[in-house]
Coordinates of C-alpha atoms and ligand atoms in Angstrom, one line a residue:
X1 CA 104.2 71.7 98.8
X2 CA 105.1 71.5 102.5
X3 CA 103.0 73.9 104.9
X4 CA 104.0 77.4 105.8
X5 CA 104.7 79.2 109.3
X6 CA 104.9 82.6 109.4
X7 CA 106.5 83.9 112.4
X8 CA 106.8 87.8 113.0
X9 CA 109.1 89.6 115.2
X10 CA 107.6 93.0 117.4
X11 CA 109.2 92.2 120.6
X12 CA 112.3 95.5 120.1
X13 CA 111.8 98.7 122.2
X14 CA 111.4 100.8 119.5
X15 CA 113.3 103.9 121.4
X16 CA 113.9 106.0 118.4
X17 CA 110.1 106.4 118.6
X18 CA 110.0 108.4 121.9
X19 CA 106.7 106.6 122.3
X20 CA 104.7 105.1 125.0
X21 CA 103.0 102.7 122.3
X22 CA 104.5 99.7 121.1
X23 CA 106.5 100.5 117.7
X24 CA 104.4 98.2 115.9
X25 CA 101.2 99.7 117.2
X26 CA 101.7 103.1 115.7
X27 CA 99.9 103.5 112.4
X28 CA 100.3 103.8 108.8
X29 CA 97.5 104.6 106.1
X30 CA 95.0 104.0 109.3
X31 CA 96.1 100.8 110.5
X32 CA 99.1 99.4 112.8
X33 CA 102.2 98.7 111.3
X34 CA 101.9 94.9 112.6
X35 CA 98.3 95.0 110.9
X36 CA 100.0 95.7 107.7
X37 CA 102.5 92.4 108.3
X38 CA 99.5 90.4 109.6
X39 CA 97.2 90.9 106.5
X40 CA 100.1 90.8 104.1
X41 CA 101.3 87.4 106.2
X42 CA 97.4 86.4 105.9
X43 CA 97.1 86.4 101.9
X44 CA 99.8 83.8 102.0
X45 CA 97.2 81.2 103.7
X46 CA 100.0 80.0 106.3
X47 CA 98.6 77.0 108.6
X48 CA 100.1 79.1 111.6
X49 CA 101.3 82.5 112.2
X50 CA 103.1 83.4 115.4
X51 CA 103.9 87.2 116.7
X52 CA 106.5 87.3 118.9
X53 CA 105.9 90.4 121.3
X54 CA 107.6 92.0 124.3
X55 CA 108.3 95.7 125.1
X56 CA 104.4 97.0 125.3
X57 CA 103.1 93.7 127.2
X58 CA 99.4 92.9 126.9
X59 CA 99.0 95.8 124.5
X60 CA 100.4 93.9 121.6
X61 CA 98.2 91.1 121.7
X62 CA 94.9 92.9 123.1
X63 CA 95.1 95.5 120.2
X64 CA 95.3 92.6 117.7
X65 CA 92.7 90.3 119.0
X66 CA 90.7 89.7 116.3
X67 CA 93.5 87.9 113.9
X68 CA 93.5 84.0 114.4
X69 CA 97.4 84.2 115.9
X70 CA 99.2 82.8 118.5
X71 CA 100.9 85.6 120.5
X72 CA 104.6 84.7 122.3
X73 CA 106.2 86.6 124.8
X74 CA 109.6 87.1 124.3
X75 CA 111.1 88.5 128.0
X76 CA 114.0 89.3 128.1
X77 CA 115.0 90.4 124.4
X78 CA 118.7 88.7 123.8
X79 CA 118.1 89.1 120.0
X80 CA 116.8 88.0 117.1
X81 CA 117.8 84.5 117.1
X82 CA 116.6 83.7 120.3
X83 CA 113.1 85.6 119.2
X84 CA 112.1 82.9 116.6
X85 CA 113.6 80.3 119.6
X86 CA 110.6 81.7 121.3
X87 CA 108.0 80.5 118.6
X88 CA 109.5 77.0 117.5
X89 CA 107.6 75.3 119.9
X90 CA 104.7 76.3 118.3
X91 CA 105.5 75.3 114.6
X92 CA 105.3 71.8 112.9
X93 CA 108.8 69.9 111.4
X94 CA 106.9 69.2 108.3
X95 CA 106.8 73.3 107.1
X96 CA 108.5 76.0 105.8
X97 CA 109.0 78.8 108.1
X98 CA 109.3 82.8 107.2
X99 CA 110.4 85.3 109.4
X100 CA 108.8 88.9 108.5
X101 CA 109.1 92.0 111.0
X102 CA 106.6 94.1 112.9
X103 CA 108.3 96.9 112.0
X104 CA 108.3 96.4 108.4
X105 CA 104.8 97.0 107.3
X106 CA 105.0 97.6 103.2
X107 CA 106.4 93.8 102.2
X108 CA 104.7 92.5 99.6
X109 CA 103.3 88.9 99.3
X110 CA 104.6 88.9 95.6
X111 CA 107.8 89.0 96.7
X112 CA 107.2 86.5 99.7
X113 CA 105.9 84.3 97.0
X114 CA 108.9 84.1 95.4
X115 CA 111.0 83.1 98.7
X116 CA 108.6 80.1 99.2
X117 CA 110.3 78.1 95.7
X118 CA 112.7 76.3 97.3
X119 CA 111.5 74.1 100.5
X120 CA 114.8 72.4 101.4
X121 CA 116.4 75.5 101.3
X122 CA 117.4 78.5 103.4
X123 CA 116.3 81.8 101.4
X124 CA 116.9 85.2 102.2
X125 CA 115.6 88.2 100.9
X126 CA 118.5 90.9 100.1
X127 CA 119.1 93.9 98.4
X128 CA 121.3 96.2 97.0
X129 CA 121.7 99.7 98.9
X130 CA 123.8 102.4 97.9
X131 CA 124.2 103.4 101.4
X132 CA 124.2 100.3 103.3
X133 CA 125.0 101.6 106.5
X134 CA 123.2 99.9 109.8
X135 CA 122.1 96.7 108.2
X136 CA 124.2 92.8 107.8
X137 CA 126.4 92.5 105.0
X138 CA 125.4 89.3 102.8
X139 CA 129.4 87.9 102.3
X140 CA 129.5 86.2 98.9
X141 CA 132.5 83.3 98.6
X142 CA 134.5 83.6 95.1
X143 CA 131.7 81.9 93.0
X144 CA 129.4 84.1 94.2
X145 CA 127.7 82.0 96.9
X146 CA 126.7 83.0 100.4
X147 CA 128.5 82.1 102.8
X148 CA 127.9 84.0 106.1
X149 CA 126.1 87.6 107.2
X150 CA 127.7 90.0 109.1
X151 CA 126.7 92.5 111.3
X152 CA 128.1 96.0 110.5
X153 CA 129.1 96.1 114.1
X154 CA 130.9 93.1 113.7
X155 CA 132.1 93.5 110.4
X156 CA 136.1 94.2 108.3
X157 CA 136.0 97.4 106.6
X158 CA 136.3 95.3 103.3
X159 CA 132.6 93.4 104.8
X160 CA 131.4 97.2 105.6
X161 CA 131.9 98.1 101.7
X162 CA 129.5 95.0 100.5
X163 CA 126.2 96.9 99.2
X164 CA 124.2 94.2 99.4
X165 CA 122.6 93.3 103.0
X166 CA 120.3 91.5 104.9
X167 CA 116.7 92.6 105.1
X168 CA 116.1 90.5 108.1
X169 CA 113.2 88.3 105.9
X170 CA 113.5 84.7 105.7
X171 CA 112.7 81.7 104.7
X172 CA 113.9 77.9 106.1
X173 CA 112.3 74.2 106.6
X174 CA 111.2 74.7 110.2
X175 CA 113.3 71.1 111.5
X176 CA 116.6 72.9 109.7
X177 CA 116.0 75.6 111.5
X178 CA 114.8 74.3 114.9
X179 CA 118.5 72.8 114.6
X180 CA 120.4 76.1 114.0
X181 CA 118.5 77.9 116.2
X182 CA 119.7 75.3 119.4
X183 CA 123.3 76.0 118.1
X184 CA 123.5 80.0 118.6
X185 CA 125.4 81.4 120.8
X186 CA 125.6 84.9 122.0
X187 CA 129.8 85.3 122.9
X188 CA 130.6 85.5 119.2
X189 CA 129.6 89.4 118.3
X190 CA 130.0 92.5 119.9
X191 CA 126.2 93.1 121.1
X192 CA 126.0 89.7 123.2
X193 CA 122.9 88.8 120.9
X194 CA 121.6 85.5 119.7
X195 CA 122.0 86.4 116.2
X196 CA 119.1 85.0 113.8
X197 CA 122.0 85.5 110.9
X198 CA 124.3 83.3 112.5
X199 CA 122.3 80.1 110.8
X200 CA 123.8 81.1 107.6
X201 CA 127.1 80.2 108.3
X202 CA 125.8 77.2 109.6
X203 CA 123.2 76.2 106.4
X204 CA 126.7 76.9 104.3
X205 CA 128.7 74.5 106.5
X206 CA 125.9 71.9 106.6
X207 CA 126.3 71.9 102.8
X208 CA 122.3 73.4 102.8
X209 CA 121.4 75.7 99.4
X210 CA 120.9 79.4 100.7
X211 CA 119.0 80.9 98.1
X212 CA 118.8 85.3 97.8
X213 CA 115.9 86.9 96.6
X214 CA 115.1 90.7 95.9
X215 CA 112.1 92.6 96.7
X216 CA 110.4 94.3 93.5
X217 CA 110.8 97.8 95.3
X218 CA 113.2 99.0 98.3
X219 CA 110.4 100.3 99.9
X220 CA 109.0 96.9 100.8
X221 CA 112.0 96.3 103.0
X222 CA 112.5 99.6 104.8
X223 CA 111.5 99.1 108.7
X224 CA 110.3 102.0 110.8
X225 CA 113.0 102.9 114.2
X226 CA 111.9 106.3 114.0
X227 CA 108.7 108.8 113.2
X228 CA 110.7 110.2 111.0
X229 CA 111.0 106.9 108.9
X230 CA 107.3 106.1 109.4
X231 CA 106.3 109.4 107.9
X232 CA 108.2 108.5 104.9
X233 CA 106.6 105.1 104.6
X234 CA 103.6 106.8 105.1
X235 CA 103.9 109.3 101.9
X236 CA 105.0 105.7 100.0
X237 CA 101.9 104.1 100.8
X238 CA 99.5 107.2 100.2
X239 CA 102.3 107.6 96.7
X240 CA 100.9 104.3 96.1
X241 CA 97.1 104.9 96.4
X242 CA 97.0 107.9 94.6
X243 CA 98.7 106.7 91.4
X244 CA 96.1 103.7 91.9
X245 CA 93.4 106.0 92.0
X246 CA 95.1 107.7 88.6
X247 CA 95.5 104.8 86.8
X248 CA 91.8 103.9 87.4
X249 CA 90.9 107.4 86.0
X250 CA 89.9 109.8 88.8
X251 CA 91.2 113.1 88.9
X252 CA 93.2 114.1 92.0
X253 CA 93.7 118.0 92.1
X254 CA 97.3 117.2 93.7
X255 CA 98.1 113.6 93.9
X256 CA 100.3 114.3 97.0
X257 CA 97.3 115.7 99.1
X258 CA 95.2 113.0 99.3
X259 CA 95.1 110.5 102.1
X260 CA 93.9 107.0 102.2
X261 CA 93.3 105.2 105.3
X262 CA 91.7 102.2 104.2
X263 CA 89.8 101.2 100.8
X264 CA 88.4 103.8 98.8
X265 CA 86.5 102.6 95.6
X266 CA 85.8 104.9 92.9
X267 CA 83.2 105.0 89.7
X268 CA 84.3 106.7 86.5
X269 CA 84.8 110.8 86.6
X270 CA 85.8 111.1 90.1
X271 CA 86.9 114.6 90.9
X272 CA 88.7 114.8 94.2
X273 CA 90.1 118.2 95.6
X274 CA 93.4 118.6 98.0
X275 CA 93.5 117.5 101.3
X276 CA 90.7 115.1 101.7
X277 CA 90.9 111.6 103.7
X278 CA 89.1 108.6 103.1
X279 CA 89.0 106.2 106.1
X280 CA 87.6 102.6 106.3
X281 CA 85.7 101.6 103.4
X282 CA 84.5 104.5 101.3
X283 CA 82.3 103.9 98.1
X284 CA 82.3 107.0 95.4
X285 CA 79.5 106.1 92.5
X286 CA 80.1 107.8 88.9
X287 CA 80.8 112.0 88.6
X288 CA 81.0 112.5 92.5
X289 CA 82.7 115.4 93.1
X290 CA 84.8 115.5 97.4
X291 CA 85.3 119.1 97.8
X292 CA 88.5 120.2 99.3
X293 CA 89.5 119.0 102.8
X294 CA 86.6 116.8 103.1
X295 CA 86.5 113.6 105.5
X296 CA 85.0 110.4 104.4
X297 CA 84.7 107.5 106.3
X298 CA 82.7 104.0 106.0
X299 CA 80.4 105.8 103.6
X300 CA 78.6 104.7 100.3
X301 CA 77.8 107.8 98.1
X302 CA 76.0 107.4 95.0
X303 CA 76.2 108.7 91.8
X304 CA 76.3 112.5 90.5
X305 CA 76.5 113.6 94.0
X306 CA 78.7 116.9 95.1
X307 CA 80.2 117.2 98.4
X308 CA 81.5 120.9 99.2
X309 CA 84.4 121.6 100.7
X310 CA 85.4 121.1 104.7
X311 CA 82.4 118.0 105.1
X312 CA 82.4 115.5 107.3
X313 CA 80.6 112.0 106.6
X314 CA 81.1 109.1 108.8
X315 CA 79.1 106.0 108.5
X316 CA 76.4 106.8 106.3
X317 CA 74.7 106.5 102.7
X318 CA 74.2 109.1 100.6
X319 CA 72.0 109.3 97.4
X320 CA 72.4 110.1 94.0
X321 CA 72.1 113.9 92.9
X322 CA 72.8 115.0 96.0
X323 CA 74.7 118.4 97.3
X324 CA 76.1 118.2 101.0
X325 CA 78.1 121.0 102.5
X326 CA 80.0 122.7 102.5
X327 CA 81.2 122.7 106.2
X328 CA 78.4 119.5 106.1
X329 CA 78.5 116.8 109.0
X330 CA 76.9 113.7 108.5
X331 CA 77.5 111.6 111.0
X332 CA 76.7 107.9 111.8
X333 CA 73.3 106.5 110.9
X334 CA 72.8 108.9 108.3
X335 CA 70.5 107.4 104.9
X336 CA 70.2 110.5 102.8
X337 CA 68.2 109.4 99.3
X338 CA 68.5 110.8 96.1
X339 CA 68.7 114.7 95.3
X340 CA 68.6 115.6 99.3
X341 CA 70.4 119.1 99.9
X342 CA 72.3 119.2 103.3
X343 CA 73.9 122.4 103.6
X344 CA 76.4 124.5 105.1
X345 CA 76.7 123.8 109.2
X346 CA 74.2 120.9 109.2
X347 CA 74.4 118.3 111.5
X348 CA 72.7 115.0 110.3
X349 CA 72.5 111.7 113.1
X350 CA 71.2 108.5 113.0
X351 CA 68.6 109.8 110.7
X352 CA 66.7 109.0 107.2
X353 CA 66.3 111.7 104.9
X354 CA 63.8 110.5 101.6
X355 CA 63.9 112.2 97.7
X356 CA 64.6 115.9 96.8
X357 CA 64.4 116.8 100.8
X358 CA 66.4 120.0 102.1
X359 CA 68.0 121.5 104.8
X360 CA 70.5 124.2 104.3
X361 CA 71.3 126.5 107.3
X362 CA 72.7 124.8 110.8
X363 CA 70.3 123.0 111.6
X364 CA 70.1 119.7 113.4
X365 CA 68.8 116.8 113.0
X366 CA 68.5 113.5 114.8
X367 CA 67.0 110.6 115.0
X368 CA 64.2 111.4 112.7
X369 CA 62.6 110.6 109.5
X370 CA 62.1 112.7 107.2
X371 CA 59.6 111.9 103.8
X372 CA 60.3 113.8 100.2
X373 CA 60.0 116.8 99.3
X374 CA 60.4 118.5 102.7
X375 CA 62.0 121.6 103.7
X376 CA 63.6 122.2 106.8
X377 CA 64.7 126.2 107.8
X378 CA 67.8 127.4 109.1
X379 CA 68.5 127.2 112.1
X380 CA 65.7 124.2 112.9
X381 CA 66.4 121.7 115.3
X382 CA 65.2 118.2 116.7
X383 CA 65.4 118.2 120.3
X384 CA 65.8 114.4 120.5
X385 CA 67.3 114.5 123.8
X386 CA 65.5 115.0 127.1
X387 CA 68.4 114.7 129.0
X388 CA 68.1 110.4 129.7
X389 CA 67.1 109.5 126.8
X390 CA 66.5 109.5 123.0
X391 CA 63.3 110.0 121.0
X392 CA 62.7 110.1 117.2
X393 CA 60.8 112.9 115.2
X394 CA 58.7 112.0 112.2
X395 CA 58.4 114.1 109.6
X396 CA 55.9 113.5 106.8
X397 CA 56.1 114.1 103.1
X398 CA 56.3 117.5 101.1
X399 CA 56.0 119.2 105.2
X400 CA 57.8 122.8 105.0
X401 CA 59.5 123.8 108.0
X402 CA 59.6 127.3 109.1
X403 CA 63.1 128.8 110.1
X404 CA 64.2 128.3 113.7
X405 CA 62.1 125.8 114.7
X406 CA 62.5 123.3 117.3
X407 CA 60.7 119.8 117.5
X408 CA 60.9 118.2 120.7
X409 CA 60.3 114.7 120.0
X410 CA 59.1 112.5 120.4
X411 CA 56.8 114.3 117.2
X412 CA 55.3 113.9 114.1
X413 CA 54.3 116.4 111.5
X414 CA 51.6 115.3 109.4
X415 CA 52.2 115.5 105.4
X416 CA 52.1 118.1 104.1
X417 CA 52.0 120.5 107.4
X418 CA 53.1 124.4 107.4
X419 CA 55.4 125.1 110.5
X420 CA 55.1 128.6 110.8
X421 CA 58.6 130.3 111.9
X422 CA 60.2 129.9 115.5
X423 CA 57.9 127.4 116.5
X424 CA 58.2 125.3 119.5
X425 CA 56.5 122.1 118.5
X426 CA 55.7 119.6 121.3
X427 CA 52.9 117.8 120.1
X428 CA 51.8 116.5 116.8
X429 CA 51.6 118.7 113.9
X430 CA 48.0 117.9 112.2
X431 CA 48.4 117.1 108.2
X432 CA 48.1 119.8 105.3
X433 CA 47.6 123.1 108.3
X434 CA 49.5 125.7 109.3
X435 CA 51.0 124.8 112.8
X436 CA 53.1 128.0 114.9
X437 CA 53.4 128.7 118.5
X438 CA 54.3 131.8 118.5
X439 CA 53.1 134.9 121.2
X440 CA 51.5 137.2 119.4
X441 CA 53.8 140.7 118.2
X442 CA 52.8 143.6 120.5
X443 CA 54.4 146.8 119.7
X444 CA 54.4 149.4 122.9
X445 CA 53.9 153.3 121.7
X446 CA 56.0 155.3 123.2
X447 CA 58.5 153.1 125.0
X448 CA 61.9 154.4 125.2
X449 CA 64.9 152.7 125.9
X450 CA 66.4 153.3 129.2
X451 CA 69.5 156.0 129.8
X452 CA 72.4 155.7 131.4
X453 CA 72.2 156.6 135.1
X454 CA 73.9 160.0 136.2
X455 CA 76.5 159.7 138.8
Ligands
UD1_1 C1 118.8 92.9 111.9 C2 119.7 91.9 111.3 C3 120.5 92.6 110.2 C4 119.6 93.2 109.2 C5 118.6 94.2 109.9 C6 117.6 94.7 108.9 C7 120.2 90.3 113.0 C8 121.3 89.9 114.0 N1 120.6 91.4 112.3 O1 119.6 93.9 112.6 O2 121.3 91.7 109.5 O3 120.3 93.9 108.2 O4 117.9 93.5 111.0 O5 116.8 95.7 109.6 O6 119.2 89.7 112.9 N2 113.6 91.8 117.7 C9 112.9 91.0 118.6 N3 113.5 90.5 119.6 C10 114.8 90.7 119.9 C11 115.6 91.5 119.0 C12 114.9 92.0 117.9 O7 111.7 90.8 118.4 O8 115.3 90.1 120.9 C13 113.0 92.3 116.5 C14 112.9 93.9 116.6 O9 111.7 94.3 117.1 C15 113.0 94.3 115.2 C16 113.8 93.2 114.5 O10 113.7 92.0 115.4 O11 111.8 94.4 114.5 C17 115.2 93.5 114.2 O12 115.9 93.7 115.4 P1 117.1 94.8 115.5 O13 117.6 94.7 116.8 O14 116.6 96.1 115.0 O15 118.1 94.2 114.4 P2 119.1 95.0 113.6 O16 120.3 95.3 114.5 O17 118.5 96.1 112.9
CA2 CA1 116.7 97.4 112.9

């Protein structure tokens, strides 16, 4: 099999967007829609791949730094034809070329595949719309070949009524189409383009085999000119996760409010309420249970662990047996171990937490350890901040932690240590005593509260 070029198209304006931002730089299911063409254009191993960019400038290419792709500017815009122009340059004779579009993120490499059969000839992928309105007609000749594409604007009424158009995906040997492409012109159609599906006509006339192919689904060829349009690929993708998640056996309260930005992978008995979001890679061991409107991202949580309603986890590891929230943040940095209780309006950073450990009233804590069995008041909180820089608090094993507390670290509190309520604790706590600094209560016989002055 010859090599393949993949060569992707993002330079269009995008105005239906009423965007600053590139089209193909807005997002779907967390990542741009060019991302989505770039990894789907990446499972098909291609020896080069080639984005063709231009309204946005630099942004294109900066925000996609980190795929191995040549990026060509394509200034001014005279069409689609004269966009893959642009990249030929780049791409070897001995190769198969497909064309895919910024701006149509859900294609599927399965369906790719199956334009990639036929090396010597020119495959496009079609398909049958019941409104067909906007896109090239494929034009059939009387044995049902294809003979030409025609753009609606350029097209007969009897060429307006064909259902079956032109998704704008395609597949040719690169020296064919190297040929074509020096042949377009742009005085033949009504918009003054170089029209990409001009080379049709001339495969047919060159006696070259133009091959159609359909996608499994529509939505694999629907491109996004509008937010309107992106919303509704949006609701196919998270359609698409959610069924996943079905099929694998977890329970979705309501499939349709559940959003997945990224790779979520579950254990058996999952239990997920409405409205949560996984982003990045998420990780949910056997019986968790995500509370309603929860936020999950680049977290591993382990087995038998509930999280209550309205938390947020980003960049952490939780334990098994655990309970966090509800109304929990734990945010990156965050090692919780097994049978830890992080309660309602608890902030958690950069921090370890060991077994069976518990703090379940707003409290904060950061950049600490914390050993088993310890528990931490309400309303106690590691001053880890002196105002330039950072300093970690060490608390030891089974230490109990007296409500309202605050540790100004850098501090340790010796095993099994007694903080005695509202403490200020700015040195280290001795192990196994009772530690407060409190003033002493005074009550004053006789005081009265003051009265309000006569005028
Ligand atoms: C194109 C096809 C049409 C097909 C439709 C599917 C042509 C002439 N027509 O029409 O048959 O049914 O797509 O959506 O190809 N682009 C560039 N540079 C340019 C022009 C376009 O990169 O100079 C990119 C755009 O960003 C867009 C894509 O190519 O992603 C399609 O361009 P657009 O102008 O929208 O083509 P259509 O008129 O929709
Ligand atoms: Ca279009």
């Amino acid at each position: 099999m010859s090599t393949l070029n993949i060569v992707i198209l993002a330079a269009g304006k995008g105005t239906r967007m009423y965007s600053d931002r590139p089209k193909v730089l807005h997002g779907l299911a967390g990542r741009a829609l060019l991302q989505h063409v770039l990894d789907t254009a990446a499972i098909l191993m291609p020896e080069k791949t080639c984005v063709v960019y231009g309204h946005g400038g630099e942004i294109v290419p900066q925000a996609m730094a980190q795929y191995d792709t040549s990026f060509i500017l394509q200034e001014p815009q005279l069409g689609t034809g004269h966009a893959v122009q642009q990249a030929l340059p780049q791409l070897p004779d001995a190769s198969l070329t497909l064309v895919l579009y910024g701006d149509v993120p859900l294609i599927q490499h399965t369906t790719l595949r199956q334009m990639l059969g036929a090396p010597d000839a020119l495959t496009l992928l079609t398909v049958y719309l019941d409104n067909p309105t906007g896109y090239g007609r494929i034009v059939r000749d009387s044995a049902g070949n294809v003979s030409s594409i025609v753009e609606e604007k350029d097209a007969t009424p009897e060429q307006c009524a064909i259902g079956e158009v032109n998704t704008g995906i395609l597949a040719a040997p690169t020296s064919l189409l190297r040929g074509w492409l020096s042949k377009l012109r742009n005085d033949n159609n009504s918009q003054g383009e170089y029209y990409l599906t001009d080379i049709v006509a001339m495969a047919v006339a060159q006696g070259i085999a133009v091959h159609t192919v359909q996608p499994a689904h529509i939505w694999e060829v629907l491109g996004v000119n509008s937010k309107a349009q992106l919303a509704e690929l949006e609701r196919t993708w998270q359609h698409g996760e959610a069924t996943r998640l079905l099929v694998h056996g977890v329970t979705l309260a309501d499939p349709a409010r559940l959003d997945v930005r990224g790779k979520l992978v579950c254990g058996r008995d999952i239990e997920i309420d409405v409205g949560c979001i996984f982003e990045g890679d998420v990780h949910l061991g056997n019986g968790v249970r995500v509370g309603a409107y929860s936020i999950i991202k680049n977290t591993i949580i382990a087995e038998g662990t509930n999280i209550a309603p309205y938390s947020h986890i980003d960049s952490s590891e939780v334990g098994a047996n655990c309970h966090i929230g509800p109304y929990a943040r734990l945010r990156p940095g965050t090692k919780l171990h097994d049978g830890v209780h992080i309660g309602n309006f608890v902030e958690v950073k950069n921090s370890e937490i060991a077994s069976g450990s518990k703090a379940n009233h707003l409290s904060y804590i950061g950049d600490s350890s914390v050993g088993n069995r310890v528990n931490i008041g309400a309303g106690t909180i590691t001053c880890n901040y002196d105002g330039a820089n950072k300093h970690r608090t060490i608390i030891e094993d089974d230490v109990f932690i007296g409500s309202n507390t605050q540790l100004v670290a850098p501090v340790k509190v010796g095993r099994g240590a007694t903080i005695g309520a509202g403490s200020t604790i700015t040195r280290n706590v001795p192990e196994g005593e009772l530690t407060l600094s409190r003033t002493r209560q005074t009550t004053i016989n006789g005081w009265k509260r003051p009265t309000k002055d006569k005028k």
